[in-house]
CSV table of C-alpha atoms in Angstrom, one decimal:
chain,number,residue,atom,x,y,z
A,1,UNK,CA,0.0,0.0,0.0
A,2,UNK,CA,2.5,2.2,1.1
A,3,UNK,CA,4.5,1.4,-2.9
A,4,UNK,CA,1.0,2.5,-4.4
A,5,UNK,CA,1.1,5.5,-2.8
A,6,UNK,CA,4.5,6.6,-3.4
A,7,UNK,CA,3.8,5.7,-7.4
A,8,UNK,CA,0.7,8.0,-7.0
A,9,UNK,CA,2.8,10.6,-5.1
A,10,UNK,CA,5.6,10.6,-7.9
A,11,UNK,CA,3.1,10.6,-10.8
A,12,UNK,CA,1.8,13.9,-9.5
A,13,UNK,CA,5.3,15.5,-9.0
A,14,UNK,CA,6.1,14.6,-12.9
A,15,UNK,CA,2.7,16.2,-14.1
A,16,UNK,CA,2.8,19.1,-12.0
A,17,UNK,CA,6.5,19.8,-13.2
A,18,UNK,CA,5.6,19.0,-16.6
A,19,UNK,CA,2.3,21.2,-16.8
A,20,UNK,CA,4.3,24.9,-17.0
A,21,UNK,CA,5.8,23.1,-20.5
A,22,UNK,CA,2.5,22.4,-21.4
A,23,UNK,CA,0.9,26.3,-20.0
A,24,UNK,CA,3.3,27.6,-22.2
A,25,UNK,CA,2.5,25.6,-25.3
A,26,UNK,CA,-1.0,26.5,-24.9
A,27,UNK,CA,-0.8,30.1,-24.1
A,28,UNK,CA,1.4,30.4,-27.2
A,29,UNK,CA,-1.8,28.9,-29.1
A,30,UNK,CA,-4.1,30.8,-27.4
A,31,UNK,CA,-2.0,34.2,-28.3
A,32,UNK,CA,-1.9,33.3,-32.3
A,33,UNK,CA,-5.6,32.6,-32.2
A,34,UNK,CA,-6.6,35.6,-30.4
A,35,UNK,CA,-4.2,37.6,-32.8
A,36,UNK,CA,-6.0,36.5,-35.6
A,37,UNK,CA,-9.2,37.1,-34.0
A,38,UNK,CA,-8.6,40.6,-33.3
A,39,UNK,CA,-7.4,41.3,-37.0
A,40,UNK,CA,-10.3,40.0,-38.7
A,41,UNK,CA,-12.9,41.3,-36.7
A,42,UNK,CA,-12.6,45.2,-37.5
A,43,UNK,CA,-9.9,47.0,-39.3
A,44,UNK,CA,-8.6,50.0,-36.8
A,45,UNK,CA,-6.7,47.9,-34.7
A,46,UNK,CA,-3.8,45.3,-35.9
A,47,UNK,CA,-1.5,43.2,-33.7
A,48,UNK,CA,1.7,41.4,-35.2
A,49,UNK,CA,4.0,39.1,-33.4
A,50,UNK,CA,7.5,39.5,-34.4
A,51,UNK,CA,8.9,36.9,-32.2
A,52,UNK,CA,7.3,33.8,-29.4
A,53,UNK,CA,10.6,32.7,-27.7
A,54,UNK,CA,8.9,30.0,-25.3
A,55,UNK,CA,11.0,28.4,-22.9
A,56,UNK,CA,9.5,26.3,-19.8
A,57,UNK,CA,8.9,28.6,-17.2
A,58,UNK,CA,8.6,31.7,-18.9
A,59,UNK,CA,8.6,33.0,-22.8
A,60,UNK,CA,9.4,36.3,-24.1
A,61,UNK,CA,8.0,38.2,-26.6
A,62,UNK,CA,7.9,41.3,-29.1
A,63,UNK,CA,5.5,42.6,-31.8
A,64,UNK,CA,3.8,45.7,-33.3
A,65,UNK,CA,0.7,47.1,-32.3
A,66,UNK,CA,-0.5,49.3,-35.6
A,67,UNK,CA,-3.6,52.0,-34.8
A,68,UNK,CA,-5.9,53.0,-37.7
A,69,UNK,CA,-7.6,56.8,-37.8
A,70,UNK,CA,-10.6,56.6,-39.5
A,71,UNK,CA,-10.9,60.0,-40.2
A,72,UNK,CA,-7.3,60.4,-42.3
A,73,UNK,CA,-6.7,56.9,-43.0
A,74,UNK,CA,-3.4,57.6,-41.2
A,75,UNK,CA,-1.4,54.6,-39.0
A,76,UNK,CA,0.2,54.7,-35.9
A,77,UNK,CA,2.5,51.5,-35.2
A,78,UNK,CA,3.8,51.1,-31.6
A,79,UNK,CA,6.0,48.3,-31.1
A,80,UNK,CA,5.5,46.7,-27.7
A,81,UNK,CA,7.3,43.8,-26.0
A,82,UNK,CA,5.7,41.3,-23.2
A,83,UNK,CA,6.7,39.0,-20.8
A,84,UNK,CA,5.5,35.0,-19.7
A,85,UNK,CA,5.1,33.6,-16.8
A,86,UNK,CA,4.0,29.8,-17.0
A,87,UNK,CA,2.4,28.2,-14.0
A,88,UNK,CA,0.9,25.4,-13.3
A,89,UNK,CA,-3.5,26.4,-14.6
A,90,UNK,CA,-2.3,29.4,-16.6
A,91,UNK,CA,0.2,32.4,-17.6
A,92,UNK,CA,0.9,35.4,-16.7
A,93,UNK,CA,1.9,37.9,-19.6
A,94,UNK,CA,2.8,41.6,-19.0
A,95,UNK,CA,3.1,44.3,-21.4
A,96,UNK,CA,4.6,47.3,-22.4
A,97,UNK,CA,5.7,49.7,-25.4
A,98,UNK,CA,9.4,49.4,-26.5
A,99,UNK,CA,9.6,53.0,-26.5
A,100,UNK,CA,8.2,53.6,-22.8
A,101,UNK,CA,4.8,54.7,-21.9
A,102,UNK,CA,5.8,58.4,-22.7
A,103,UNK,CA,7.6,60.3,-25.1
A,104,UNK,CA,11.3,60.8,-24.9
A,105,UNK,CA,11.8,63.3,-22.0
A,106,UNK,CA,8.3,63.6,-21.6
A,107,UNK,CA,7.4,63.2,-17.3
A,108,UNK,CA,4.2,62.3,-17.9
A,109,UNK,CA,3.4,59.8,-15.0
A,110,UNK,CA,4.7,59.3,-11.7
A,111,UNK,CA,5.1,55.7,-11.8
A,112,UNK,CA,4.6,53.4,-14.5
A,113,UNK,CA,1.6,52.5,-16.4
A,114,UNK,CA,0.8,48.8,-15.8
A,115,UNK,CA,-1.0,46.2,-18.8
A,116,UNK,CA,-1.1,42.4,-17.9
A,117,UNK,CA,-2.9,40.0,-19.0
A,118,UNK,CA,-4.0,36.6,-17.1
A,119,UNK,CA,-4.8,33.2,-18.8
A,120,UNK,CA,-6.1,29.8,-18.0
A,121,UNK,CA,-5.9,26.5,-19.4
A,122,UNK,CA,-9.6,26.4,-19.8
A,123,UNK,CA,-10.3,29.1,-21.8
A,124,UNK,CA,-10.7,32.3,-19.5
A,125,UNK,CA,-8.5,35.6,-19.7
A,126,UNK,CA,-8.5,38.8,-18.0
A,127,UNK,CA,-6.7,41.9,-19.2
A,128,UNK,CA,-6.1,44.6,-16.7
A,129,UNK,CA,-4.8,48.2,-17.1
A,130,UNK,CA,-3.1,50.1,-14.0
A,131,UNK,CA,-2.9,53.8,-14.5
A,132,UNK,CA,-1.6,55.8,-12.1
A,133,UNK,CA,-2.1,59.8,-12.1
A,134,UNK,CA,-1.3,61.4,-15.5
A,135,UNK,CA,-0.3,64.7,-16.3
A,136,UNK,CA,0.3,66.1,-19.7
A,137,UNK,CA,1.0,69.5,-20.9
A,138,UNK,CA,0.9,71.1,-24.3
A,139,UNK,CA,2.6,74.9,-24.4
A,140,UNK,CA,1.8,74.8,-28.2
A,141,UNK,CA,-1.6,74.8,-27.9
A,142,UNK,CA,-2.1,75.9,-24.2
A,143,UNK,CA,-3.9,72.3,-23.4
A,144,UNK,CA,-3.1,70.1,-20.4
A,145,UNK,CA,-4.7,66.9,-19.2
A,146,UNK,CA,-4.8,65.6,-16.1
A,147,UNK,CA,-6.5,62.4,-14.5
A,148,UNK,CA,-6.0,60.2,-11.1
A,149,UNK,CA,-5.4,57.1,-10.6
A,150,UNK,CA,-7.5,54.7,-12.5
A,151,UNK,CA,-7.9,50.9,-13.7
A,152,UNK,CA,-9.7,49.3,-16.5
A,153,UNK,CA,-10.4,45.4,-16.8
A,154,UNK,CA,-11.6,42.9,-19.1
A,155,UNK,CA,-12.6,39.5,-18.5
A,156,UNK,CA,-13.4,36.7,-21.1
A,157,UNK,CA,-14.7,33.5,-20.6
A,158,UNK,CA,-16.5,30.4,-22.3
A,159,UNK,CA,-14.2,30.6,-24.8
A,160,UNK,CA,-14.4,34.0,-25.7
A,161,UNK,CA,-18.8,34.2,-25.8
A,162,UNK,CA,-18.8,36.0,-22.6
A,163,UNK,CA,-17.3,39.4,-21.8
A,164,UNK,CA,-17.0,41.6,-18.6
A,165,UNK,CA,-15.4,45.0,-18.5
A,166,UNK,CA,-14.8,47.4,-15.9
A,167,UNK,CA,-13.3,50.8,-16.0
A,168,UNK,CA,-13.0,53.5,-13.2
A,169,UNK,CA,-12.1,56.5,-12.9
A,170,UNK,CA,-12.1,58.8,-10.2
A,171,UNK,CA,-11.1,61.9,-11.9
A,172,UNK,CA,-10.5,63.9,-15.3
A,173,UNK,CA,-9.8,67.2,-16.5
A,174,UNK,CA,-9.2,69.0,-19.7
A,175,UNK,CA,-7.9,72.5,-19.9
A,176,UNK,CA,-7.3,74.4,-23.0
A,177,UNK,CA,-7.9,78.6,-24.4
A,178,UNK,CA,-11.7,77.6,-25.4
A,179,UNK,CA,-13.1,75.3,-22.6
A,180,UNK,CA,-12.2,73.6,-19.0
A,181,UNK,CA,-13.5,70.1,-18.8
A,182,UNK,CA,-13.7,68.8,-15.3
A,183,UNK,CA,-15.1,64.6,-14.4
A,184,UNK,CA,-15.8,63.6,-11.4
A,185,UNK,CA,-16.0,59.3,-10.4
A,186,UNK,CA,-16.5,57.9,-14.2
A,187,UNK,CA,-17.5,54.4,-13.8
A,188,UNK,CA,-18.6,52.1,-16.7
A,189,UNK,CA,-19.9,48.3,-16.4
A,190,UNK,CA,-20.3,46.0,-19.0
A,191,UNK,CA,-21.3,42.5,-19.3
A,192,UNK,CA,-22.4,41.0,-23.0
A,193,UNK,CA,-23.0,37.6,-24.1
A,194,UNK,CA,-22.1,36.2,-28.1
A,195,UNK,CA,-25.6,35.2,-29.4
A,196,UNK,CA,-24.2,34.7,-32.8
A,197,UNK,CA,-22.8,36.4,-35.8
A,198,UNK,CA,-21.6,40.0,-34.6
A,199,UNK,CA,-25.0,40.0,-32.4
A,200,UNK,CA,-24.4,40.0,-28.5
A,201,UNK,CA,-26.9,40.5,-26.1
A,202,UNK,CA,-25.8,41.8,-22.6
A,203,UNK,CA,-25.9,45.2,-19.7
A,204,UNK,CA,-24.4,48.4,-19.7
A,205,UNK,CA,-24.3,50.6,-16.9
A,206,UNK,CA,-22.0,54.0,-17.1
A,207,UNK,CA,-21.9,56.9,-14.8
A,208,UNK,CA,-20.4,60.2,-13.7
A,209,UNK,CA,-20.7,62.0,-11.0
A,210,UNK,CA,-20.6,65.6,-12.3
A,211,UNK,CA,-18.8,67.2,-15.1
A,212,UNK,CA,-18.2,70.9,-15.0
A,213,UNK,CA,-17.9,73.1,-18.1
A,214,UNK,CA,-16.5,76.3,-18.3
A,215,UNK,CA,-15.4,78.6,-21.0
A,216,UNK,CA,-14.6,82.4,-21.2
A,217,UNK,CA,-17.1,84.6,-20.7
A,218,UNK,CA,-19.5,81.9,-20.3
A,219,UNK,CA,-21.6,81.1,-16.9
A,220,UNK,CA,-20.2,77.8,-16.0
A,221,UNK,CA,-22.5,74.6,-16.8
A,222,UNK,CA,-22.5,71.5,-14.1
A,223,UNK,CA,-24.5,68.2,-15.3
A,224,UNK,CA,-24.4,66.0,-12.2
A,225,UNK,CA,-25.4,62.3,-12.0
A,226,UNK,CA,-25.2,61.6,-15.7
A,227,UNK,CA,-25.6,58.0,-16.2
A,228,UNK,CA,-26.7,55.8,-19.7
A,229,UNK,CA,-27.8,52.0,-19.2
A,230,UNK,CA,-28.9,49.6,-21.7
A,231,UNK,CA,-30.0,46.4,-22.0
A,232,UNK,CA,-30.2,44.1,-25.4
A,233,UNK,CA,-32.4,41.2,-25.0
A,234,UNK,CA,-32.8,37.8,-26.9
A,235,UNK,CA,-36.8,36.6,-27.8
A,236,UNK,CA,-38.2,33.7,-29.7
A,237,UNK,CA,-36.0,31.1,-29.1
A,238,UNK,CA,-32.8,33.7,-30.0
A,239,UNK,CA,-34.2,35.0,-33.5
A,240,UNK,CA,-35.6,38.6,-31.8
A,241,UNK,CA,-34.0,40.9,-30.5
A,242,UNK,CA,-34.5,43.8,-28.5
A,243,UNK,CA,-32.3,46.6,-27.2
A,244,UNK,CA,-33.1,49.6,-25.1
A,245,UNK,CA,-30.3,52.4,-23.8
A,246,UNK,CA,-31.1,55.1,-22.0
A,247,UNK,CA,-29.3,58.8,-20.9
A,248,UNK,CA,-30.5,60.8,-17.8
A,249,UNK,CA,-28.8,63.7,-16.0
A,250,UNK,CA,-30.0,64.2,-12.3
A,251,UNK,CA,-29.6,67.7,-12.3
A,252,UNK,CA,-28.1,70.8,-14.9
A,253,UNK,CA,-26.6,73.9,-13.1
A,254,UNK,CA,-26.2,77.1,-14.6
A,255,UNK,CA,-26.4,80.3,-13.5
A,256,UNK,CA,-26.8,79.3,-9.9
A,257,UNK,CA,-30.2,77.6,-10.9
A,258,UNK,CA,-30.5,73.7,-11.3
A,259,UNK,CA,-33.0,72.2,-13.5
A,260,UNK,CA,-33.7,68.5,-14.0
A,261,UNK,CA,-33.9,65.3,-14.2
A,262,UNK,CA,-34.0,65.2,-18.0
A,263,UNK,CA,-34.3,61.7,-20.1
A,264,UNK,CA,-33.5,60.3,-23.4
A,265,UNK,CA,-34.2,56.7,-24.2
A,266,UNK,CA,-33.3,55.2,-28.0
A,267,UNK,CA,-35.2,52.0,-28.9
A,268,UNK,CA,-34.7,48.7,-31.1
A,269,UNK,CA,-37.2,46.3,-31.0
A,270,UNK,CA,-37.8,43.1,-32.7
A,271,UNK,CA,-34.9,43.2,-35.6
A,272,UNK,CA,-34.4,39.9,-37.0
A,273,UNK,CA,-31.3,38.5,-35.6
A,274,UNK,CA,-29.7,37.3,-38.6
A,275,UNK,CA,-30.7,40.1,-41.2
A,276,UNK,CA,-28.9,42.4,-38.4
A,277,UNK,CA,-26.4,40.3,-37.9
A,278,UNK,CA,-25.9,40.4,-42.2
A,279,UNK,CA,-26.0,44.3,-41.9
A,280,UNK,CA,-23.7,45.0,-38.9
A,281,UNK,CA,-21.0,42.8,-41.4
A,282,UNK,CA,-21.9,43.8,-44.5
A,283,UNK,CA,-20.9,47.5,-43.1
A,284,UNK,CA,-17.8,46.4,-41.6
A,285,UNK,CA,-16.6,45.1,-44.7
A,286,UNK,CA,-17.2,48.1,-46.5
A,287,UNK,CA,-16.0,50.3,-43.9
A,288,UNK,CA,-12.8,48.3,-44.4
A,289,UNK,CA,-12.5,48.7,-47.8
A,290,UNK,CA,-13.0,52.3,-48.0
A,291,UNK,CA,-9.8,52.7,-45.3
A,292,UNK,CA,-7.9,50.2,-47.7
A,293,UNK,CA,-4.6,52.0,-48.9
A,294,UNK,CA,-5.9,51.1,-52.0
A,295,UNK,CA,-9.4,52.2,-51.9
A,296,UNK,CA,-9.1,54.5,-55.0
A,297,UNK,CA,-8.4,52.6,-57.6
A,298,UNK,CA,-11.0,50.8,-60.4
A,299,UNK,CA,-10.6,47.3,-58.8
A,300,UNK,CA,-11.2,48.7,-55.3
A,301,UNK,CA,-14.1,50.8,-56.3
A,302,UNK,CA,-16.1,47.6,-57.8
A,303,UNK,CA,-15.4,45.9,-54.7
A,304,UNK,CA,-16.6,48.4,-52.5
A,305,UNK,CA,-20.1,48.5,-55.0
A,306,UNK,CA,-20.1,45.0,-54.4
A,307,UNK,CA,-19.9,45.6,-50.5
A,308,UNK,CA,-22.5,48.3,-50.5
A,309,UNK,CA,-24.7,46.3,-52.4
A,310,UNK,CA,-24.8,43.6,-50.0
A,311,UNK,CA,-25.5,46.2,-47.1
A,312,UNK,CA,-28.7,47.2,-49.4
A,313,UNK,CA,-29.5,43.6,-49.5
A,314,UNK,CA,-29.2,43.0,-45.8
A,315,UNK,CA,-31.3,46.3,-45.1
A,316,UNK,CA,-34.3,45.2,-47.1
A,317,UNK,CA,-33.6,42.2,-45.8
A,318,UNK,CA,-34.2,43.5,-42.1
A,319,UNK,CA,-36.9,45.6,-43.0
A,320,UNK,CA,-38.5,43.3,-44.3
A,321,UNK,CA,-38.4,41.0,-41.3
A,322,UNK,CA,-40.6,43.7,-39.4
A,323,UNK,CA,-39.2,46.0,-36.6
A,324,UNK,CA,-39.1,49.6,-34.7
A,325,UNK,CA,-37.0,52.2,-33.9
A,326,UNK,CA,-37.2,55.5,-32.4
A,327,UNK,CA,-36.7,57.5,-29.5
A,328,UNK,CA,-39.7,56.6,-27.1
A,329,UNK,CA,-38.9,59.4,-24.9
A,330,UNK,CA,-37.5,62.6,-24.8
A,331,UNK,CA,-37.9,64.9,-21.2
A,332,UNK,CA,-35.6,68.2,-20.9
A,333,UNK,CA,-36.5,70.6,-17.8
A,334,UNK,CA,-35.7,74.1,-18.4
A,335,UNK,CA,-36.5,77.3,-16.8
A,336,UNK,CA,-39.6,78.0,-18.4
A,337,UNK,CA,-41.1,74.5,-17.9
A,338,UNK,CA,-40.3,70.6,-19.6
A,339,UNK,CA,-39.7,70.2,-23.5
A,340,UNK,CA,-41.3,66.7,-24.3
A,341,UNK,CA,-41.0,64.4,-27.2
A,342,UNK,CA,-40.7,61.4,-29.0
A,343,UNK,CA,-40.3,59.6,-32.4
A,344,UNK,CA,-41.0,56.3,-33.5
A,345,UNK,CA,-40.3,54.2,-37.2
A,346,UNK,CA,-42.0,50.8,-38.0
A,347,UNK,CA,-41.8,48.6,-40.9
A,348,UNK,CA,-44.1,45.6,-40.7
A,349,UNK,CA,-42.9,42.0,-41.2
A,350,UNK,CA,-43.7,41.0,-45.0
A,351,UNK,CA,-45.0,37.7,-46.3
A,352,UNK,CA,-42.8,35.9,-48.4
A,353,UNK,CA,-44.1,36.7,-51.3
A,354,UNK,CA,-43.9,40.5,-50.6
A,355,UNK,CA,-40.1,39.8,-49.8
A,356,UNK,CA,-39.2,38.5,-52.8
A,357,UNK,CA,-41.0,41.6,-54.4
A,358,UNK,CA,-39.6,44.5,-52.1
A,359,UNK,CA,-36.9,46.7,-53.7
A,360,UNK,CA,-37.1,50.0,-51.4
A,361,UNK,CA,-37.4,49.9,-47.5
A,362,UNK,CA,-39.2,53.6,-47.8
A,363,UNK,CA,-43.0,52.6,-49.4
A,364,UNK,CA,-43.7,50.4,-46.1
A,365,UNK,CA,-42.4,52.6,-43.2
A,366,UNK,CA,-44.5,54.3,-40.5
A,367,UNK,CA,-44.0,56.4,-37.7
A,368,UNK,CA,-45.0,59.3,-35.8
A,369,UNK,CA,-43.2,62.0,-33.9
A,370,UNK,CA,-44.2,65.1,-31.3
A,371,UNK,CA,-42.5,67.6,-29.7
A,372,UNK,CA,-43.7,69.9,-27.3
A,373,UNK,CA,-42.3,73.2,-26.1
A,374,UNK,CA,-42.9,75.8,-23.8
A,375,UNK,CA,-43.9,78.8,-25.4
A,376,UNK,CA,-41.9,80.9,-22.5
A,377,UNK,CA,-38.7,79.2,-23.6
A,378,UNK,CA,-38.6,80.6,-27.6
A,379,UNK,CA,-39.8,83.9,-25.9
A,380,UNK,CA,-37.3,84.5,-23.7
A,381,UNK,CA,-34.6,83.1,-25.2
A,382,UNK,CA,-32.8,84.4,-28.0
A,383,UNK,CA,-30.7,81.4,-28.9
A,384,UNK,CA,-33.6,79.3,-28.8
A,385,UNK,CA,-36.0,81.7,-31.1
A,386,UNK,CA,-33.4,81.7,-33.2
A,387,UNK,CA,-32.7,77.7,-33.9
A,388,UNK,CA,-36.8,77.2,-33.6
A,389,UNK,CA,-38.3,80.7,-36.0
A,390,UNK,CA,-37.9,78.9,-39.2
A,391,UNK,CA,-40.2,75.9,-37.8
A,392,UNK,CA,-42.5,78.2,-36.5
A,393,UNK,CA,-42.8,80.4,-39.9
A,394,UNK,CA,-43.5,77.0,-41.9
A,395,UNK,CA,-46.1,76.0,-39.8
A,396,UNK,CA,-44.3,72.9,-38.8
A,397,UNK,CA,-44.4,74.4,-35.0
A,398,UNK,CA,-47.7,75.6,-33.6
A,399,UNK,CA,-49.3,77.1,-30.8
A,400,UNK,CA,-51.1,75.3,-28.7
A,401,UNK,CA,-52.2,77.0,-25.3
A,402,UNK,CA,-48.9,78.1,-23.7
A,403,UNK,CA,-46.9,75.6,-26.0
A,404,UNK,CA,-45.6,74.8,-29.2
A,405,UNK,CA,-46.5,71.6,-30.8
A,406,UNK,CA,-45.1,69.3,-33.2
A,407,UNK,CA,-47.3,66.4,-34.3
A,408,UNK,CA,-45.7,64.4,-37.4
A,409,UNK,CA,-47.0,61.1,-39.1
A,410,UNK,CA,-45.6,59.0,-41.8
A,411,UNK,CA,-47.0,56.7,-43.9
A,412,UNK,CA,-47.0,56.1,-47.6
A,413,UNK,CA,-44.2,58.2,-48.1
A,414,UNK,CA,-46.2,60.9,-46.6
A,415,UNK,CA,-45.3,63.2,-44.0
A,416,UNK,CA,-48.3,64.4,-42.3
A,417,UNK,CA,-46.9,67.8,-40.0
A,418,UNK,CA,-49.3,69.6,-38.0
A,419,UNK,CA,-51.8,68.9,-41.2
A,420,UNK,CA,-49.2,69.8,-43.5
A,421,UNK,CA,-48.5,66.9,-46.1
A,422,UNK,CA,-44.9,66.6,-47.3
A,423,UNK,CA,-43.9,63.6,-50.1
A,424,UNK,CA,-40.7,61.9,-49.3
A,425,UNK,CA,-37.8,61.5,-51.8
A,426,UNK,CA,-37.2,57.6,-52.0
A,427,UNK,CA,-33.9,57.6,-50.1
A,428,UNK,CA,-33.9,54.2,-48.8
């Protein structure tokens, strides 16, 4: 018995000394596939390994990290280096850029910025970024920012179908010649779930404590307890879904007077999982095309045709499939009293025989929007009479009592405002 024992005893020594061999094998694995993952999911962001030198405990290694600027085209590479730790359930890899977290001569943080990222043998990962206080000045433009202390994680697990992020932040300001930006506590939450496709269903939850604007010769503006949530839910067995977000602001100060709460909540409901799941990729792909370094020439402009043609496709597609989408609810409280609205487009769900027929989304929409506004408001406000006087003149805002009113209906290609019928150009 006491043989058997001392077998089992040594068999456990050899796997445990052999598993940090087998960690590291697996890590490197997991860090091609993630690579490739990240790189053909969206084009703004593209990581390159140089070099994977895996030993037993540890590996080292090196890459590029390249940024994309949408707006430009233009790239920013930054080459970055990491190191491994292999244990016995998982690695350990920390990170950072070759060419230091700041510029040559640059004092921008106290201590160093910290970027690791945890694995495990089972599929789970958590990347986590330590920031500590930042300060950065520009004398060229007369800008500085400056933030606390903050951290940002992100956990994935089930093999990359469920995400959780955290980020907190306990304080941010922007100074420059046109504006003062002040945060106070920024907190965002974040857990999704990977239905399928691009779809993921899941909770958000962000939130700021106050942020204080101030320009010159301007009364200073405070919003306090800003938050947004939303929530995207699954139906009918995973072919529905519905999505639902949400801004509010507790209270806006200005001019030693607070007004609030004020509420805007955006809508999606019942979009056909797969037709959106079609159109969120069909405009990824031509977003990437149209950032290609060759996206002006002949070859590249067919394909990008081709691209758009297949978000068309996946639009009637949707549409056709029956949903809405709107803003439910709009509540701003001013001085002179609440401004209240709301907007809401619907396309019913075809048969198949109307599918097969439909070329436009337009003929079939519906929808109906109001606005109401307090007449005291566009009377004692310049700025506001100003942005609002044309509506008025056209007849598209009237009075009613001691407000103005918007009521709007579409249908038919129709817009119906305040009894004033406007045709639609077919857009869509």
């Amino acid at each position: 018995m006491k043989a058997k024992w001392i077998i089992i005893g040594a068999g456990v020594l050899v796997v445990a000394g052999t598993m940090p061999w087998v960690v590291g094998y697996v890590t490197q694995q997991q860090w091609q596939q993630v690579t490739h993952e990240l790189n053909q999911s969206q084009p703004f962001v593209h990581l390159q390994t140089a070099g994977y030198q895996r030993g037993f405990f540890s590996a080292e290694l090196d890459g590029t990290l390249t940024v994309l600027n949408p707006e430009d085209g233009e790239t920013y590479p930054i080459e970055y280096r990491a190191s491994v730790t292999h244990g016995i359930t998982g690695s350990f890899m920390e990170f950072e850029p070759v060419g230091g977290w700041a510029p040559e001569g640059a004092d921008w943080f106290q201590e160093q910025p910290r970027l690791t990222l945890e694995t495990r043998l089972w599929g789970t990962a958590a990347l986590e970024l330590e920031a500590p206080a930042l300060a950065i000045d520009s004398p060229e433009y007369s800008e500085s920012l400056r933030t606390s202390g903050g951290v940002a994680r992100v956990e994935i697990s089930d093999a990359g179908s469920q995400v959780d992020a955290l980020a907190v932040w306990p304080q941010l300001s922007l100074t420059g010649p046109d504006m003062d930006v002040r945060i106070n506590d920024f907190r965002v939450e974040q857990s999704m779930a990977h239905l399928s496709g691009d779809v993921w269903t899941g909770t958000m939850k962000a939130s700021i404590a106050s942020a204080a604007l101030t320009a010159p010769e301007t009364p200073p503006i405070t919003l306090e307890d800003l938050s947004a949530r939303s929530v995207t839910e699954a139906s009918d067995g995973g072919e529905r879904l519905d999505s639902r977000l949400s801004i509010e602001a507790g209270q806006v100060r200005f001019e030693d007077e607070a007004y609030g709460p004020h509420k805007l909540a955006f809508a999606l409901d019942n979009l056909d999982v797969a037709s959106w799941s079609a159109l969120t990729t069909s405009m990824a792909e031509f977003q990437s095309m149209t950032l290609a370094p060759d996206a002006g020439g002949r070859e590249s402009f067919e394909r990008q045709m081709a691209a758009m043609e297949q978000v068309n496709t996946a639009m009637r597609s949707l549409a056709a499939a029956g949903f809405a989408v709107g803003f439910p609810e709009l509540t701003l409280d001013t001085p002179e009293g609440e401004v209240t609205g709301n907007v809401m487009i619907n396309h019913p769900e075809l048969a198949k025989s109307q599918k097969a027929e439909m070329l436009m989304v337009m003929p079939k929409l519906t929808g109906e929007m109001n606005v109401s506004v307090p007449m005291g408001l566009v009377e004692n406000y310049p700025a506001v009479r100003m942005q609002l006087a044309p509506l008025i003149k056209q007849g598209l805002l009237v009075p009613e009592g001691e407000r103005f009113v918007l009521a709007a209906k579409l249908s038919d290609m129709v817009v119906d405002i305040n009894g004033q019928k406007m045709p639609l150009p077919p857009l869509l």
